[in-house]
mmCIF file of N, CA and C in Angstrom:
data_model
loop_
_atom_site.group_PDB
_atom_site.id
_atom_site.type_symbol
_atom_site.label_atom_id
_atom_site.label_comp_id
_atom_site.label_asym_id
_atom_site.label_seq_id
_atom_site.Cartn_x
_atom_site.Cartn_y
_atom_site.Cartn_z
ATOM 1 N N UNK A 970 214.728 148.430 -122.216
ATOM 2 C CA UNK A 970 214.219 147.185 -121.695
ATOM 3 C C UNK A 970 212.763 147.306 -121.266
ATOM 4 N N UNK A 971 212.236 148.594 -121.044
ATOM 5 C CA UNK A 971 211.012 148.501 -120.049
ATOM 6 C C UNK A 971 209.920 148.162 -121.988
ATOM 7 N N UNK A 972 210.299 148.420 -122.669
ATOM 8 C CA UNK A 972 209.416 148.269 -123.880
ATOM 9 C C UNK A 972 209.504 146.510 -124.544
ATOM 10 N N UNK A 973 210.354 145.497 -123.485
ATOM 11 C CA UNK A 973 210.440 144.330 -123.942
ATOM 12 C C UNK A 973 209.617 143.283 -123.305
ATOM 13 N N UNK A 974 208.958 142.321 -123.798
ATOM 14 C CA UNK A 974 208.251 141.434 -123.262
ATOM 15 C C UNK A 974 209.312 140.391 -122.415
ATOM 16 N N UNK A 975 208.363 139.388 -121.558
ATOM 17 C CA UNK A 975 209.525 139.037 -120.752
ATOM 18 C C UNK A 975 209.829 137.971 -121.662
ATOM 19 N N UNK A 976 209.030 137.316 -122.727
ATOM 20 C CA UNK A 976 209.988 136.246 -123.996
ATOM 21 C C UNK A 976 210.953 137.090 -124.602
ATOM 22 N N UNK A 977 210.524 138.325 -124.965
ATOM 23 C CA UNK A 977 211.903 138.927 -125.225
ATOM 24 C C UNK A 977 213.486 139.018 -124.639
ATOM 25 N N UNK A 978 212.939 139.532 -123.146
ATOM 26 C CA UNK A 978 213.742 139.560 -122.338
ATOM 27 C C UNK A 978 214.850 137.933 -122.396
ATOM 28 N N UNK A 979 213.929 137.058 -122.306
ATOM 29 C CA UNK A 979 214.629 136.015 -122.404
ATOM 30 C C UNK A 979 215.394 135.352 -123.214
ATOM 31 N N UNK A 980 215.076 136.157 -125.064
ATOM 32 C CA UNK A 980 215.817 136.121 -125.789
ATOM 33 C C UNK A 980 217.284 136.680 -125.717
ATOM 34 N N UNK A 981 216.950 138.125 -125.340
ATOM 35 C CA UNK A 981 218.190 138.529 -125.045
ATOM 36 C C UNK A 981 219.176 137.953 -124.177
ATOM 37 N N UNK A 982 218.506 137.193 -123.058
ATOM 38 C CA UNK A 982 219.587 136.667 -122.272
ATOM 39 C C UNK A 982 220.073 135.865 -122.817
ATOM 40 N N UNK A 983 219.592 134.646 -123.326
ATOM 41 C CA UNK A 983 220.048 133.393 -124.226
ATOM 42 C C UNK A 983 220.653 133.808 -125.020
ATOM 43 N N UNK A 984 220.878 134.846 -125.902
ATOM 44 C CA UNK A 984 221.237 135.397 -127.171
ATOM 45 C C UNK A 984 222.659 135.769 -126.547
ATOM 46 N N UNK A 985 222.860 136.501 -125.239
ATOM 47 C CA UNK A 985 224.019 137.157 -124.740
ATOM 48 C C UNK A 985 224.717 135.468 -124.398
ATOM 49 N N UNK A 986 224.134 134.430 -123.827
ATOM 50 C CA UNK A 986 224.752 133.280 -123.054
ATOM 51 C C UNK A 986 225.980 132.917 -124.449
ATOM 52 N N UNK A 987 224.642 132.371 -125.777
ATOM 53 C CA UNK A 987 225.403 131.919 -126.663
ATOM 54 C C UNK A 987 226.673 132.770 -127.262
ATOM 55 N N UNK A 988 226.459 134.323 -127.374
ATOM 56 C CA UNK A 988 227.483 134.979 -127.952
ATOM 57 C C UNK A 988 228.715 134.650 -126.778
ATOM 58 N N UNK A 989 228.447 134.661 -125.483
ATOM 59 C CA UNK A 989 229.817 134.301 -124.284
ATOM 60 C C UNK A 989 230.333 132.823 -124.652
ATOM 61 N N UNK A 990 229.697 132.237 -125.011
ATOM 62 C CA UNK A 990 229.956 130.669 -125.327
ATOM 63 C C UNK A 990 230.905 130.472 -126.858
ATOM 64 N N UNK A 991 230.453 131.633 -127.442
ATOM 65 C CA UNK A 991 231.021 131.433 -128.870
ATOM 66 C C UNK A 991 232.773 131.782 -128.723
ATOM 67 N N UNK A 992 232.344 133.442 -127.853
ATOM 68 C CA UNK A 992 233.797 134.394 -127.593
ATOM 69 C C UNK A 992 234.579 133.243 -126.785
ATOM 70 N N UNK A 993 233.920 132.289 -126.125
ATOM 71 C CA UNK A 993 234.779 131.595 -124.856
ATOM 72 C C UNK A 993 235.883 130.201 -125.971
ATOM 73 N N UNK A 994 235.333 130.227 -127.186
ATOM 74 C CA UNK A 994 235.699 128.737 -127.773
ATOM 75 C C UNK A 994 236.819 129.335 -127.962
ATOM 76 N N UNK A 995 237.094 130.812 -128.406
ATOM 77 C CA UNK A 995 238.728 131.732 -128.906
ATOM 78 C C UNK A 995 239.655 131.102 -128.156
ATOM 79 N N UNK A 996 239.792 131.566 -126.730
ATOM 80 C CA UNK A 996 240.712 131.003 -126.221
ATOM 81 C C UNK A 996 241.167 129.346 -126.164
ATOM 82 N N UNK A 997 240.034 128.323 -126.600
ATOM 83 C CA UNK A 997 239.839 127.379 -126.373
ATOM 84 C C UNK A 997 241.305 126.809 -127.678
ATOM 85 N N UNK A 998 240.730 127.689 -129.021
ATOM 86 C CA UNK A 998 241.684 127.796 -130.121
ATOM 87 C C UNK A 998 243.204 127.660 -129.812
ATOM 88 N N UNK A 999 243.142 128.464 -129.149
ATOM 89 C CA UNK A 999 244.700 129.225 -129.130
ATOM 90 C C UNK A 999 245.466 127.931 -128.234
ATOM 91 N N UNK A 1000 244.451 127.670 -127.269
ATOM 92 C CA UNK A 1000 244.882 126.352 -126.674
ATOM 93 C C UNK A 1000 245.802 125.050 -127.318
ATOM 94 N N UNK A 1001 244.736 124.580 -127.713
ATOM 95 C CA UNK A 1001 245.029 123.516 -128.494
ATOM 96 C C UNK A 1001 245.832 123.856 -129.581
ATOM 97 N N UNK A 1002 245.704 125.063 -130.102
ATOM 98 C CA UNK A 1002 247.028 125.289 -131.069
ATOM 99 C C UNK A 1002 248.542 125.126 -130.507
ATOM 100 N N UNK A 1003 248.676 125.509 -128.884
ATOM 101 C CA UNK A 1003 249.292 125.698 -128.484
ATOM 102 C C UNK A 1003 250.179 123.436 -128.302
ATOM 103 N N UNK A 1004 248.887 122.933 -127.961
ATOM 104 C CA UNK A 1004 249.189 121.811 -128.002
ATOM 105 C C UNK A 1004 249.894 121.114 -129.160
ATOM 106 N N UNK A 1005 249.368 121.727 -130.426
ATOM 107 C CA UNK A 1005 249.753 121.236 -131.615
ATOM 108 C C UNK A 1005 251.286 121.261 -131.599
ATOM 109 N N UNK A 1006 251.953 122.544 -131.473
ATOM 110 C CA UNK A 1006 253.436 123.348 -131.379
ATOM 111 C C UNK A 1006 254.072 122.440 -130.782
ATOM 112 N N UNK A 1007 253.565 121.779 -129.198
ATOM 113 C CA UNK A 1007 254.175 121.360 -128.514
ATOM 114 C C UNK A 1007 254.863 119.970 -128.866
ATOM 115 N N UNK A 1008 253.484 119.361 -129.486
ATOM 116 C CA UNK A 1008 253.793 118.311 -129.913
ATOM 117 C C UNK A 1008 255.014 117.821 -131.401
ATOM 118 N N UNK A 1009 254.980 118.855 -131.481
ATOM 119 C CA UNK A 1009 256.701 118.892 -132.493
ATOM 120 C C UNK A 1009 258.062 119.223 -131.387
ATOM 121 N N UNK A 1010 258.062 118.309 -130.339
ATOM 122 C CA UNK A 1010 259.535 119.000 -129.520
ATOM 123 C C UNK A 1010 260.148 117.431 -130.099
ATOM 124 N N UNK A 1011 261.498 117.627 -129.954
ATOM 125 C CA UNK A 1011 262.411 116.662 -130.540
ATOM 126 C C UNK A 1011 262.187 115.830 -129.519
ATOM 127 N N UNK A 1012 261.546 115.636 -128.502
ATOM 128 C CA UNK A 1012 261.431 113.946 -127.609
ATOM 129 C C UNK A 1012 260.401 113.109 -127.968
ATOM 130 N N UNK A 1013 259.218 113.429 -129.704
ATOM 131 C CA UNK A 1013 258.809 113.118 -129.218
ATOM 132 C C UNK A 1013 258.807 112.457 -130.832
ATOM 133 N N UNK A 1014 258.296 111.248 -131.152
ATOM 134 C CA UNK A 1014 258.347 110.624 -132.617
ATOM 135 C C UNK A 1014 257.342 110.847 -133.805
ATOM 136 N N UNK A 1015 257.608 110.670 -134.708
ATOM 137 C CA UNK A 1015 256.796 111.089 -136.118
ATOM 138 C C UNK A 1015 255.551 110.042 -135.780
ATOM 139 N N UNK A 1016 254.745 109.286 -135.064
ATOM 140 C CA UNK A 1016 253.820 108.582 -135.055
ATOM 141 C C UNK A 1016 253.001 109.237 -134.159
ATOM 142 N N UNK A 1017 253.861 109.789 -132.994
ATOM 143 C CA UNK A 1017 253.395 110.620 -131.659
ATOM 144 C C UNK A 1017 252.561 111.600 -132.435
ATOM 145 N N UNK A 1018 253.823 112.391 -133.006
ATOM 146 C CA UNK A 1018 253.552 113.581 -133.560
ATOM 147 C C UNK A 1018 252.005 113.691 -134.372
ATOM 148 N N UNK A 1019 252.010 112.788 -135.477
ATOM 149 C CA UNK A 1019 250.589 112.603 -136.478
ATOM 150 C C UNK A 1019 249.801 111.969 -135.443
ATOM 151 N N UNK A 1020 249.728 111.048 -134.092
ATOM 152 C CA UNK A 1020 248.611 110.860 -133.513
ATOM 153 C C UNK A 1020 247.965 112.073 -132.847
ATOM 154 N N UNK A 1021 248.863 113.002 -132.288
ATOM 155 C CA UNK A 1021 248.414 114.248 -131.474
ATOM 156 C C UNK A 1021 247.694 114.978 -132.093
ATOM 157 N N UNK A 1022 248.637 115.299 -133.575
ATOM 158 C CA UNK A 1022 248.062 116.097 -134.345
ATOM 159 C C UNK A 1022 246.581 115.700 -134.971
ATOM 160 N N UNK A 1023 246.536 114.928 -135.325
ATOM 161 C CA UNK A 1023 245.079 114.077 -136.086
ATOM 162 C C UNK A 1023 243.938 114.627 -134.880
ATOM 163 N N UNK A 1024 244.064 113.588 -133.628
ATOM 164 C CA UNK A 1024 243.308 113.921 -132.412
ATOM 165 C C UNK A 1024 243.014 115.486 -131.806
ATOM 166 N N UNK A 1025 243.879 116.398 -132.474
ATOM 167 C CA UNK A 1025 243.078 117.611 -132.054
ATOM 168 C C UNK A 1025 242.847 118.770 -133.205
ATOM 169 N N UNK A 1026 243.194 117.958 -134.316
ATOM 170 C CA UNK A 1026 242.267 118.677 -135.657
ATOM 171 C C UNK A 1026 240.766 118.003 -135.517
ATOM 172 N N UNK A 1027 239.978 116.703 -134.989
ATOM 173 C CA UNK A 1027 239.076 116.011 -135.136
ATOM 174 C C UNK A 1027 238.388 117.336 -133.888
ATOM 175 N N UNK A 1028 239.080 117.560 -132.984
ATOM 176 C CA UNK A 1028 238.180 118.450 -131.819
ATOM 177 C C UNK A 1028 238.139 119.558 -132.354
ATOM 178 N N UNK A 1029 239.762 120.522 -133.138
ATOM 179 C CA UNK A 1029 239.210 121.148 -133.689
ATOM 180 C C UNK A 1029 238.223 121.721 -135.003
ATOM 181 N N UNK A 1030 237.877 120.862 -135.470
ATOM 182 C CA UNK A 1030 236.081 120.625 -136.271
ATOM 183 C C UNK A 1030 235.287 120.768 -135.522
ATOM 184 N N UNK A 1031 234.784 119.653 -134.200
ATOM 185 C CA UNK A 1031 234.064 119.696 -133.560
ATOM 186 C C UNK A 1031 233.330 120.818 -133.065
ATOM 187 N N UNK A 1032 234.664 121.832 -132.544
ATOM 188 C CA UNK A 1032 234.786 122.621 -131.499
ATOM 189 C C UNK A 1032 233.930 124.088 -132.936
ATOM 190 N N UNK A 1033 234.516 124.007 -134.034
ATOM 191 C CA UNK A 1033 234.149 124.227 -134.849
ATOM 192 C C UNK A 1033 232.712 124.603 -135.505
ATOM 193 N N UNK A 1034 232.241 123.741 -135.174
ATOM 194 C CA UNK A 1034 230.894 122.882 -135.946
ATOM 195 C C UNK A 1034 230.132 123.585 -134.837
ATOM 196 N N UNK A 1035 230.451 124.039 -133.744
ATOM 197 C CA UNK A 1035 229.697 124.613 -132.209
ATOM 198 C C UNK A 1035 229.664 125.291 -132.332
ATOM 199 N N UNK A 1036 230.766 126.515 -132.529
ATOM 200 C CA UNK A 1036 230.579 127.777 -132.611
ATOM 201 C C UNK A 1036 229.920 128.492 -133.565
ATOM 202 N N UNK A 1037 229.795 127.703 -134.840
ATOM 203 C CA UNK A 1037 229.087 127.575 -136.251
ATOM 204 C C UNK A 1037 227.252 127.895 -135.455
ATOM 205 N N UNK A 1038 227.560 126.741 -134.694
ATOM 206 C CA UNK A 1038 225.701 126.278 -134.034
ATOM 207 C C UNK A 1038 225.398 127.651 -133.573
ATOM 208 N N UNK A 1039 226.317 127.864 -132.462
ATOM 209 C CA UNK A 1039 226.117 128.925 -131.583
ATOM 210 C C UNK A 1039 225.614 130.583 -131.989
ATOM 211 N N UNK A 1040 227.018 130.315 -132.733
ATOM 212 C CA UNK A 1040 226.795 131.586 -133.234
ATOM 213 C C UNK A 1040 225.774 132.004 -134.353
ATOM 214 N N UNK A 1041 225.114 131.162 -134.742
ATOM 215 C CA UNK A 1041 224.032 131.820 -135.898
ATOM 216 C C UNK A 1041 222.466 131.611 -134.435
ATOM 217 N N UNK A 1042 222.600 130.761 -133.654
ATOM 218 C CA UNK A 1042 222.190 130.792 -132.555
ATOM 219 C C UNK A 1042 221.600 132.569 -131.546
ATOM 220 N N UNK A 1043 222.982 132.700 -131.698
ATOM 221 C CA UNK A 1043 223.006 134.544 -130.812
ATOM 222 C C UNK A 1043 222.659 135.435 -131.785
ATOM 223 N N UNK A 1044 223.414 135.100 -132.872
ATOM 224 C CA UNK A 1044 222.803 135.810 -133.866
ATOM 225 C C UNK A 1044 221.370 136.303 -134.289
ATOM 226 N N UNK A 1045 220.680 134.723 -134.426
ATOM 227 C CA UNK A 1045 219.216 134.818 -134.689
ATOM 228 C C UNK A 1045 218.175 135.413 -133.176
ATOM 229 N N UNK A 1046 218.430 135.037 -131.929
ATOM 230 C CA UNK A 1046 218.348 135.503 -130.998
ATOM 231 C C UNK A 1046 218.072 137.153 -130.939
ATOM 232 N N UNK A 1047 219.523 137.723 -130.902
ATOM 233 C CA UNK A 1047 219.714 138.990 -130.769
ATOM 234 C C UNK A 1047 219.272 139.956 -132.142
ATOM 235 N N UNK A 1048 219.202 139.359 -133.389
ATOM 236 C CA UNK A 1048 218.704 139.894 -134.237
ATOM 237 C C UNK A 1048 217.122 140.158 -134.224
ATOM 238 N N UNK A 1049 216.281 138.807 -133.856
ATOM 239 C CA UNK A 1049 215.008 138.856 -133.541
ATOM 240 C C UNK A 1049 214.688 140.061 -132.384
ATOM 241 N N UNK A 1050 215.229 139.919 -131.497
ATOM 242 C CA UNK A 1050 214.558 140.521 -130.051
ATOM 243 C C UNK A 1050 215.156 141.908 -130.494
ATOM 244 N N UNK A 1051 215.917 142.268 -131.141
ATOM 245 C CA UNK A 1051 215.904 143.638 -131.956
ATOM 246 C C UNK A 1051 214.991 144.460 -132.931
ATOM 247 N N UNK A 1052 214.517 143.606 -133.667
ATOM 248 C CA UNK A 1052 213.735 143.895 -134.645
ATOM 249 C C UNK A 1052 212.296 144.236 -133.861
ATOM 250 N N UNK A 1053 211.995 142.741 -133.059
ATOM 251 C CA UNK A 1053 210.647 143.224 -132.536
ATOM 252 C C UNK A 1053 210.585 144.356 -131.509
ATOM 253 N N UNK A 1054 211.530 144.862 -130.883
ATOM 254 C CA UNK A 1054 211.478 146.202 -129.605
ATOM 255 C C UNK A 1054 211.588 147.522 -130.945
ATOM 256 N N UNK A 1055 212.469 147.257 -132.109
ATOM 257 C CA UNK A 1055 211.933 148.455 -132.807
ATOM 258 C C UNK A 1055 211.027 148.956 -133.376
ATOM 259 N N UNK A 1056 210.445 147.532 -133.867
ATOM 260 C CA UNK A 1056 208.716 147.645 -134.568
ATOM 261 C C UNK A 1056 207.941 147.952 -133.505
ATOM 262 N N UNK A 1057 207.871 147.854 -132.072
ATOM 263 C CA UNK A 1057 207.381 148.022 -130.956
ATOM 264 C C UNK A 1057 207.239 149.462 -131.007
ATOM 265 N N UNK A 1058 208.509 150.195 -130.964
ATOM 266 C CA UNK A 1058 209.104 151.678 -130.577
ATOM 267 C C UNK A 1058 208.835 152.527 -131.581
ATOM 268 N N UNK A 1059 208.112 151.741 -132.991
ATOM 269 C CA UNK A 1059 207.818 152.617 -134.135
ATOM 270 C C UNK A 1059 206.680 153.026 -134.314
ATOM 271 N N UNK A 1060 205.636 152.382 -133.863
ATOM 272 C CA UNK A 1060 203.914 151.246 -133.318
ATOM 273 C C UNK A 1060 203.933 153.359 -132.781
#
């Protein structure tokens, strides 16, 4: 770290925020999958059922389409502020 500028520095932090944001959507998955399951219990009707289901395939895209953002986000982040501390450390 002592060889990083403080825009660097700040990459890395942002770069670490988005990768926690990306890892955090996992559980978010498992969630709503969990909702999906539920929504097949015998109390509940074939209209129920395809409204639930529809309504959290549309979030899961959404939710989707974010982590997509994010993650090429941390990616580009943490890839950059890498490259430049090694060209730094090679200098």
């Amino acid at each position: 770290m002592s060889l990083a500028t403080p825009q660097e520095k700040l990459m890395m932090v942002f770069g670490h925020v988005f990768a926690a944001i990306t890892g955090a959507s996992l559980p978010v998955f498992s969630y709503l999958m969990g909702n999906v399951f539920d929504s097949f219990g015998p109390a509940t009707s074939r209209d129920e059922q395809l409204k639930t289901v529809k309504e959290i395939t549309i979030i899961f895209v959404f939710i989707g389409i974010g982590v997509w953002i994010f993650s090429y986000i941390y990616w580009y982040l943490l890839l950059s502020f890498s490259l430049r501390v090694s060209q730094r450390i090679k200098r």
